[in-house]
Coordinates of C-alpha atoms in Angstrom, one line a residue:
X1 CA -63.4 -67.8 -5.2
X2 CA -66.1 -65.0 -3.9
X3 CA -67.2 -62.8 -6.2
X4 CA -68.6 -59.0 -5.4
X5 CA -70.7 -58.1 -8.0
X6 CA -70.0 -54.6 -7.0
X7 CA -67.2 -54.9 -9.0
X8 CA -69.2 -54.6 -11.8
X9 CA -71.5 -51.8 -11.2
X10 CA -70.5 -48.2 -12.7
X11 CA -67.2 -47.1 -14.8
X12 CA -64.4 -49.5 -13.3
X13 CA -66.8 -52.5 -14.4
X14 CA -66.4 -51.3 -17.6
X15 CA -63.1 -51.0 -17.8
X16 CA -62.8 -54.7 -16.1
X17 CA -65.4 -55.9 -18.3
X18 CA -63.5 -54.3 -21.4
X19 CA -60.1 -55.3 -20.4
X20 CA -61.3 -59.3 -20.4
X21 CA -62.9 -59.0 -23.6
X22 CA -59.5 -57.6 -24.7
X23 CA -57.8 -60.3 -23.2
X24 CA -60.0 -62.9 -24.6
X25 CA -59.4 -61.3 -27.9
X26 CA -55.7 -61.0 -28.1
X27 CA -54.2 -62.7 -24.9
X28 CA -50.7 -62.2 -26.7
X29 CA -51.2 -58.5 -26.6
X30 CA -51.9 -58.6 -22.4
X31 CA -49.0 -60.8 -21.5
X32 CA -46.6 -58.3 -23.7
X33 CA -48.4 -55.3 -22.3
X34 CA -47.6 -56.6 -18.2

């Protein structure tokens, strides 16, 4: 799988970046959230 590192850069990295650590943190939480 490609990855755009573009996807990183600015605000919606952030979020991205912040919603892993989330999910690595309480994946119980994510699969009740979807």
């Amino acid at each position: 799988m490609s990855f755009d590192h573009r996807l990183v850069d600015g605000e919606l990295g952030s979020l991205v970046l912040r919603d892993i650590a989330r999910f690595l943190e309480r994946p119980d939480l994510m699969v009740l959230h979807r």
